[in-house]
Tab-separated table of C-alpha atoms and ligand atoms in Angstrom:
chain	number	residue	atom	x	y	z
A	272	ALA	CA	78.984	134.224	118.027
A	273	LYS	CA	80.074	131.652	115.524
A	274	THR	CA	83.752	130.776	115.457
A	275	LYS	CA	85.547	130.380	112.169
A	276	ILE	CA	85.407	126.616	112.485
A	277	SER	CA	81.725	126.376	113.279
A	278	PHE	CA	81.088	128.614	110.270
A	279	LEU	CA	83.076	126.225	108.142
A	280	ILE	CA	81.153	123.291	109.538
A	281	GLU	CA	77.974	124.741	108.013
A	282	GLN	CA	79.692	124.871	104.627
A	283	TYR	CA	80.859	121.283	104.923
A	284	LYS	CA	77.307	120.093	105.549
A	285	ASP	CA	76.517	120.762	101.894
A	286	ARG	CA	79.432	118.633	100.787
A	287	VAL	CA	78.358	115.784	103.049
A	288	SER	CA	74.907	115.760	101.476
A	289	THR	CA	76.464	114.953	98.084
A	290	LEU	CA	78.393	111.880	99.291
A	291	PRO	CA	77.397	108.307	98.346
A	292	LYS	CA	75.016	106.825	100.950
A	293	HIS	CA	74.353	103.281	102.128
A	294	LYS	CA	72.108	101.799	104.776
A	295	SER	CA	73.923	100.827	107.928
A	296	TRP	CA	73.469	98.161	110.610
A	297	ILE	CA	71.169	100.500	112.468
A	298	ASN	CA	68.723	103.214	111.535
A	299	HIS	CA	71.478	105.560	110.344
A	300	ASN	CA	73.009	105.994	106.931
A	301	LEU	CA	76.658	105.481	106.178
A	302	TYR	CA	78.347	108.009	103.893
A	303	LYS	CA	81.413	107.272	101.814
A	304	TYR	CA	84.099	109.873	102.125
A	305	GLU	CA	87.529	109.446	100.515
A	306	GLY	CA	87.096	105.692	100.252
A	307	PHE	CA	85.772	104.958	103.775
A	308	TRP	CA	82.294	104.796	105.316
A	309	TYR	CA	81.075	106.930	108.222
A	310	HIS	CA	77.990	107.427	110.311
A	311	GLN	CA	76.824	110.977	110.564
A	312	GLY	CA	76.473	112.207	114.129
A	313	PHE	CA	75.869	108.829	115.701
A	314	TRP	CA	76.912	108.894	119.340
A	315	PHE	CA	75.528	109.386	122.781
A	316	HIS	CA	76.194	113.014	123.161
A	317	SER	CA	76.141	115.568	120.375
A	318	ASN	CA	79.373	117.194	121.487
A	319	ALA	CA	81.282	113.953	121.375
A	320	SER	CA	79.635	112.755	118.191
A	321	PHE	CA	81.679	111.873	115.149
A	322	SER	CA	80.735	113.652	111.965
A	323	ILE	CA	82.143	113.938	108.493
A	324	GLU	CA	82.077	117.728	108.500
A	325	VAL	CA	84.395	117.650	111.508
A	326	ILE	CA	86.772	115.395	109.568
A	327	MET	CA	86.688	117.854	106.663
A	328	ALA	CA	87.337	120.784	108.993
A	329	LEU	CA	90.255	118.961	110.616
A	330	GLN	CA	91.745	118.161	107.236
A	331	ASP	CA	91.646	121.852	106.331
A	332	GLU	CA	92.411	123.440	109.663
A	333	PHE	CA	94.127	121.159	112.152
A	334	GLN	CA	97.712	122.044	112.894
A	335	ALA	CA	99.459	119.168	114.640
A	336	GLN	CA	102.326	119.880	117.035
A	337	PRO	CA	105.433	117.708	116.654
A	338	SER	CA	105.002	116.588	120.279
A	339	ASN	CA	101.517	115.180	119.605
A	340	VAL	CA	101.216	111.405	119.726
A	341	PHE	CA	98.266	109.894	117.889
A	342	LEU	CA	96.611	106.669	119.024
A	343	ALA	CA	94.907	105.288	115.949
A	344	SER	CA	92.629	102.314	115.493
A	345	HIS	CA	89.709	100.835	113.654
A	346	PRO	CA	86.804	100.691	116.148
A	347	LYS	CA	86.708	97.606	118.402
A	348	SER	CA	90.387	96.783	117.991
A	349	GLY	CA	91.441	97.722	121.526
A	350	THR	CA	91.212	101.515	121.462
A	351	THR	CA	89.986	101.842	125.049
A	352	TRP	CA	92.839	99.669	126.291
A	353	LEU	CA	95.509	101.445	124.240
A	354	LYS	CA	94.283	104.838	125.457
A	355	ALA	CA	94.425	103.699	129.060
A	356	LEU	CA	97.914	102.216	128.702
A	357	ALA	CA	99.367	105.260	126.971
A	358	PHE	CA	97.750	107.610	129.484
A	359	ALA	CA	99.013	105.509	132.402
A	360	ILE	CA	102.540	105.448	130.935
A	361	VAL	CA	102.698	109.181	130.292
A	362	ASN	CA	101.233	109.974	133.718
A	363	ARG	CA	102.948	107.288	135.712
A	364	ALA	CA	103.978	109.729	138.396
A	365	MET	CA	100.275	109.784	139.312
A	366	LEU	CA	100.400	106.055	139.813
A	367	LYS	CA	103.180	106.435	142.348
A	368	ASN	CA	101.349	109.240	144.124
A	369	SER	CA	98.084	107.362	144.124
A	370	THR	CA	99.692	104.327	145.772
A	371	ASP	CA	101.485	106.480	148.319
A	372	SER	CA	98.615	108.676	149.371
A	373	ASN	CA	95.694	106.431	148.480
A	374	THR	CA	94.255	108.999	146.113
A	375	VAL	CA	92.433	107.542	143.160
A	376	HIS	CA	94.073	107.436	139.751
A	377	PRO	CA	92.158	109.404	137.046
A	378	LEU	CA	91.670	106.243	135.000
A	379	LEU	CA	89.618	104.820	137.849
A	380	THR	CA	87.263	107.774	137.927
A	381	THR	CA	87.267	108.948	134.308
A	382	SER	CA	86.790	106.957	131.132
A	383	SER	CA	89.969	106.592	129.091
A	384	HIS	CA	87.959	108.150	126.267
A	385	GLU	CA	87.800	111.347	128.306
A	386	CYS	CA	91.486	111.155	129.238
A	387	VAL	CA	92.475	110.781	125.580
A	388	PRO	CA	89.856	112.404	123.318
A	389	PHE	CA	89.083	111.467	119.740
A	390	MET	CA	90.110	114.249	117.399
A	391	GLU	CA	87.201	113.821	114.982
A	392	THR	CA	84.611	115.124	117.430
A	393	GLN	CA	83.031	118.537	117.732
A	394	SER	CA	84.277	118.887	121.297
A	395	PHE	CA	87.891	118.335	120.233
A	396	LEU	CA	87.518	120.769	117.375
A	397	ASN	CA	86.225	123.400	119.770
A	398	ASN	CA	89.221	122.937	122.009
A	399	PRO	CA	92.033	121.252	120.062
A	400	TYR	CA	95.009	122.828	121.764
A	401	HIS	CA	94.044	122.266	125.365
A	402	ALA	CA	94.276	118.532	125.107
A	403	ASN	CA	97.470	116.852	126.255
A	404	ASP	CA	99.866	115.376	123.736
A	405	LEU	CA	97.906	112.145	123.428
A	406	ILE	CA	95.187	112.362	120.796
A	407	ALA	CA	93.074	109.474	119.539
A	408	THR	CA	91.580	108.877	116.127
A	409	HIS	CA	89.604	106.297	114.179
A	410	LEU	CA	90.524	108.057	110.924
A	411	PRO	CA	92.266	105.952	108.290
A	412	TYR	CA	95.888	106.917	107.565
A	413	SER	CA	95.023	108.401	104.188
A	414	LEU	CA	92.475	110.776	105.744
A	415	LEU	CA	94.691	112.140	108.519
A	416	PRO	CA	95.206	115.905	108.410
A	417	LYS	CA	98.416	116.458	106.444
A	418	SER	CA	100.133	118.351	109.261
A	419	ILE	CA	100.274	115.134	111.314
A	420	ILE	CA	102.505	113.571	108.673
A	421	SER	CA	104.492	116.702	107.830
A	422	SER	CA	105.181	117.383	111.530
A	423	ASN	CA	106.551	113.843	111.835
A	424	CYS	CA	104.182	113.116	114.704
A	425	ARG	CA	104.359	109.661	116.181
A	426	ILE	CA	101.382	107.413	115.574
A	427	VAL	CA	100.566	104.209	117.444
A	428	TYR	CA	98.164	101.882	115.685
A	429	ILE	CA	96.407	98.921	117.232
A	430	CYS	CA	95.213	96.093	115.022
A	431	ARG	CA	93.070	93.053	115.859
A	432	ASN	CA	91.876	89.934	114.079
A	433	PRO	CA	89.016	91.135	111.823
A	434	LYS	CA	86.774	88.254	112.953
A	435	ASP	CA	86.962	89.449	116.563
A	436	VAL	CA	86.632	93.064	115.458
A	437	PHE	CA	83.436	92.169	113.618
A	438	ILE	CA	81.845	90.281	116.518
A	439	SER	CA	82.857	92.962	118.983
A	440	PHE	CA	81.429	95.635	116.678
A	441	TRP	CA	78.172	93.759	116.167
A	442	HIS	CA	77.605	93.513	119.928
A	443	PHE	CA	78.599	97.136	120.395
A	444	MET	CA	76.262	98.519	117.741
A	445	ASP	CA	73.420	96.344	118.950
A	446	LYS	CA	73.781	97.709	122.477
A	447	LEU	CA	73.982	101.297	121.246
A	448	ARG	CA	71.131	101.191	118.761
A	449	ASP	CA	68.163	103.409	119.530
A	450	ASN	CA	64.636	102.169	120.083
A	451	LEU	CA	63.730	102.883	116.488
A	452	SER	CA	66.198	100.344	115.181
A	453	PRO	CA	65.341	96.637	115.406
A	454	PRO	CA	67.968	94.177	116.744
A	455	ILE	CA	70.828	93.824	114.291
A	456	LYS	CA	70.838	90.458	112.557
A	457	LEU	CA	74.307	88.943	112.516
A	458	GLU	CA	73.903	87.876	108.874
A	459	ASP	CA	72.965	91.403	107.792
A	460	ALA	CA	75.884	92.964	109.639
A	461	PHE	CA	78.201	90.317	108.225
A	462	GLU	CA	77.076	90.961	104.687
A	463	LEU	CA	77.900	94.656	104.971
A	464	PHE	CA	81.085	94.284	107.047
A	465	SER	CA	82.600	91.753	104.664
A	466	ARG	CA	81.908	94.139	101.767
A	467	GLY	CA	83.676	96.895	103.682
A	468	VAL	CA	80.462	98.840	104.303
A	469	SER	CA	80.774	99.448	108.031
A	470	PRO	CA	81.533	102.456	110.218
A	471	ASN	CA	85.150	103.519	109.508
A	472	GLY	CA	85.416	100.580	107.105
A	473	SER	CA	86.561	98.792	105.253
A	474	CYS	CA	88.235	97.382	108.335
A	475	TRP	CA	90.912	95.757	106.166
A	476	ASP	CA	91.732	98.890	104.203
A	477	HIS	CA	92.002	100.790	107.483
A	478	VAL	CA	94.646	98.354	108.715
A	479	VAL	CA	96.510	98.233	105.405
A	480	GLY	CA	97.009	102.017	105.333
A	481	TYR	CA	98.655	102.095	108.752
A	482	ARG	CA	100.549	98.846	108.199
A	483	LYS	CA	102.166	100.187	105.040
A	484	ALA	CA	102.982	103.444	106.813
A	485	SER	CA	104.580	101.540	109.704
A	486	LEU	CA	106.756	99.578	107.284
A	487	GLU	CA	107.751	102.721	105.389
A	488	ARG	CA	108.163	105.023	108.398
A	489	PRO	CA	108.889	102.771	111.389
A	490	ASP	CA	110.168	105.650	113.513
A	491	GLN	CA	106.858	107.444	113.081
A	492	VAL	CA	104.340	104.624	113.129
A	493	LEU	CA	104.302	101.848	115.734
A	494	PHE	CA	102.048	98.946	114.810
A	495	LEU	CA	100.680	96.915	117.719
A	496	PHE	CA	98.467	93.841	117.837
A	497	TYR	CA	95.667	93.305	120.371
A	498	GLU	CA	96.588	89.631	120.422
A	499	GLU	CA	100.256	90.357	121.262
A	500	MET	CA	99.186	92.696	124.037
A	501	LYS	CA	97.086	89.931	125.537
A	502	LYS	CA	99.924	87.413	125.190
A	503	ASP	CA	102.874	89.469	126.364
A	504	PRO	CA	101.647	92.743	127.845
A	505	LYS	CA	104.968	93.517	129.564
A	506	ASN	CA	106.881	93.536	126.345
A	507	GLU	CA	104.227	95.540	124.501
A	508	VAL	CA	103.962	98.138	127.277
A	509	ARG	CA	107.727	98.661	127.272
A	510	LYS	CA	107.700	98.997	123.489
A	511	LEU	CA	104.847	101.492	123.689
A	512	ALA	CA	106.512	103.525	126.451
A	513	LYS	CA	109.748	103.774	124.508
A	514	PHE	CA	108.032	104.733	121.279
A	515	ILE	CA	105.902	107.496	122.781
A	516	GLY	CA	108.950	109.005	124.452
A	517	TYR	CA	108.442	107.788	128.023
A	518	PRO	CA	110.859	104.859	128.281
A	519	PHE	CA	111.399	103.180	131.617
A	520	SER	CA	114.680	104.354	133.053
A	521	GLU	CA	117.368	102.457	134.913
A	522	GLU	CA	116.364	104.087	138.189
A	523	GLU	CA	112.836	102.751	137.990
A	524	ASP	CA	111.977	99.313	139.171
A	525	VAL	CA	110.914	98.460	135.641
A	526	ASP	CA	109.126	95.183	136.258
A	527	GLU	CA	107.103	96.576	139.106
A	528	GLU	CA	106.228	99.780	137.244
A	529	VAL	CA	105.163	97.908	134.143
A	530	GLU	CA	103.096	95.485	136.165
A	531	LYS	CA	101.336	98.313	137.976
A	532	ILE	CA	100.400	99.901	134.661
A	533	ILE	CA	99.143	96.610	133.228
A	534	GLU	CA	97.116	95.959	136.355
A	535	LEU	CA	95.610	99.465	136.380
A	536	CYS	CA	94.595	99.134	132.721
A	537	SER	CA	93.382	95.557	132.910
A	538	PHE	CA	89.937	94.613	131.670
A	539	GLU	CA	88.990	93.501	135.189
A	540	LYS	CA	89.995	96.772	136.777
A	541	LEU	CA	88.735	99.249	134.181
A	542	SER	CA	85.450	97.468	133.503
A	543	LYS	CA	84.563	97.869	137.170
A	544	ALA	CA	85.930	101.401	137.441
A	545	ASN	CA	84.384	104.776	136.679
A	546	LYS	CA	80.819	103.603	137.126
A	547	ASP	CA	79.973	107.247	137.734
A	548	ALA	CA	80.603	107.862	134.078
A	549	GLU	CA	77.429	105.944	133.336
A	550	GLU	CA	75.421	108.705	134.953
A	551	THR	CA	76.674	111.191	132.367
A	552	PRO	CA	75.349	110.463	128.891
A	553	LYS	CA	78.408	111.816	127.084
A	554	VAL	CA	80.419	108.685	127.665
A	555	ILE	CA	79.592	105.149	126.680
A	556	PRO	CA	78.581	102.919	129.601
A	557	ASN	CA	81.052	100.310	130.805
A	558	ASP	CA	78.911	97.345	129.863
A	559	VAL	CA	79.031	98.540	126.257
A	560	LEU	CA	82.759	99.366	126.186
A	561	PHE	CA	83.934	96.292	128.045
A	562	ARG	CA	82.441	93.025	126.891
A	563	LYS	CA	84.793	90.032	127.166
A	564	GLY	CA	88.229	91.236	126.179
A	565	GLU	CA	89.324	87.872	124.834
A	566	VAL	CA	91.077	86.601	121.753
A	567	GLY	CA	89.054	84.341	119.458
A	568	ASP	CA	85.566	84.836	120.917
A	569	SER	CA	84.222	85.283	117.364
A	570	ILE	CA	84.335	81.525	116.901
A	571	ASN	CA	81.303	81.313	119.227
A	572	TYR	CA	79.191	83.379	116.846
A	573	LEU	CA	80.391	82.913	113.269
A	574	THR	CA	79.350	80.022	111.041
A	575	MET	CA	82.086	78.005	109.324
A	576	GLU	CA	81.192	79.717	106.085
A	577	MET	CA	81.535	83.169	107.620
A	578	VAL	CA	84.931	82.223	109.072
A	579	GLU	CA	86.070	81.056	105.648
A	580	ILE	CA	84.929	84.241	103.965
A	581	LEU	CA	86.574	86.548	106.509
A	582	ASP	CA	89.804	84.523	106.561
A	583	LYS	CA	89.981	84.632	102.780
A	584	ILE	CA	89.564	88.410	102.683
A	585	THR	CA	92.166	88.798	105.435
A	586	LEU	CA	94.696	86.634	103.583
A	587	GLU	CA	94.199	88.542	100.356
A	588	LYS	CA	94.164	92.027	101.833
A	589	TYR	CA	97.140	91.523	104.162
A	590	ASP	CA	99.237	89.663	101.611
A	591	GLY	CA	102.904	90.639	101.898
A	592	LEU	CA	102.290	92.840	104.934
A	593	ASP	CA	103.533	90.406	107.569
A	594	ILE	CA	100.263	90.256	109.479
A	595	SER	CA	99.045	86.881	110.634
A	596	PHE	CA	96.613	85.810	113.322
B	747	A3P	P1	85.200	92.406	122.950
B	747	A3P	O1	83.914	92.957	122.444
B	747	A3P	O2	85.724	91.305	122.094
B	747	A3P	O3	85.143	92.008	124.385
B	747	A3P	P2	87.585	99.364	121.423
B	747	A3P	O4	88.117	99.826	122.714
B	747	A3P	O5	88.475	99.627	120.251
B	747	A3P	O6	86.186	99.806	121.229
B	747	A3P	O7	87.568	97.770	121.495
B	747	A3P	C1	86.661	97.106	122.336
B	747	A3P	C2	87.159	95.707	122.606
B	747	A3P	O8	88.273	95.778	123.510
B	747	A3P	C3	86.088	94.895	123.324
B	747	A3P	O9	86.308	93.557	122.886
B	747	A3P	C4	86.440	95.123	124.772
B	747	A3P	O10	85.922	94.147	125.635
B	747	A3P	C5	87.959	95.072	124.698
B	747	A3P	N1	88.638	95.748	125.819
B	747	A3P	C6	88.303	96.920	126.407
B	747	A3P	N2	89.150	97.215	127.390
B	747	A3P	C7	90.039	96.205	127.461
B	747	A3P	C8	91.160	95.935	128.308
B	747	A3P	N3	91.498	96.746	129.293
B	747	A3P	N4	91.853	94.802	128.070
B	747	A3P	C9	91.498	93.965	127.078
B	747	A3P	N5	90.454	94.159	126.265
B	747	A3P	C10	89.723	95.269	126.437
């Protein structure tokens, strides 16, 4: 029998078909909804696939709980890492137990995308209230269901240099494309990305929405940088723990605890972990999720002209927002 939400999903399909369309980097169209572009149903597994009708249903139906903490990001900005860190912080008792008894921590057997689900998926919609308090989203701030804001939920946003986001995204999409789509030419992807026509884009507008919110509502929105997390992970992990309501206490050996969390969530550790996940098609394989995990790798791919164009857009878009790379 159809649930209320799945009934609504059918209704939303008609609305989606009226949205502006644009060709994407792969053989899928992008649709513009409330100022941002989305793929329709592009993912490994239909249950975990993102779709605009799910966003519409969430906007109408989702009731956030004040205890919910949202981990928000534009794709390829460090989502996987942020999810792992927040999950490890909230569940750090498991870390103690796993060291004591040699049992394996969930992050080593399960993808952090399973530990912290994206809200804009059919599977989340089917089961929104069984998830723990950590919920992830790639939705822009302006598209978040209103109850998230009115319930004063905390939101953590992770931002990354758009040049690295672009190169990471280009690799990612190229690895995920189906056999029907030819290899993605860097120039073609660049042309669309720099015009803001990319999945969840414009990348810059996505950042600006959360940045402004973090400046206006600093108690509700914590704004993190991928680059800062690489440079000073200890400081960023402490900041994150405090913000999400799991500060390190005096009784804990803070340095050791923080280091254990950083080590558990490191690129080296997680990229080699949960290989089993690759057997199940609903999660993205490790070699697609974890590529290099470095700052500034885009310089190895972009022409000087491309760098100039992206830097210029970044300067203009982030003007006055205290974001510099
Ligand atoms: P690169 O493609 O530049 O290597 P997202 O998780 O938002 O999809 O972002 C993916 C980017 O984060 C990829 O960047 C990936 O390698 C990097 N990444 C994933 N896990 C990481 C970790 N634990 N530490 C640092 N970077 C990580």
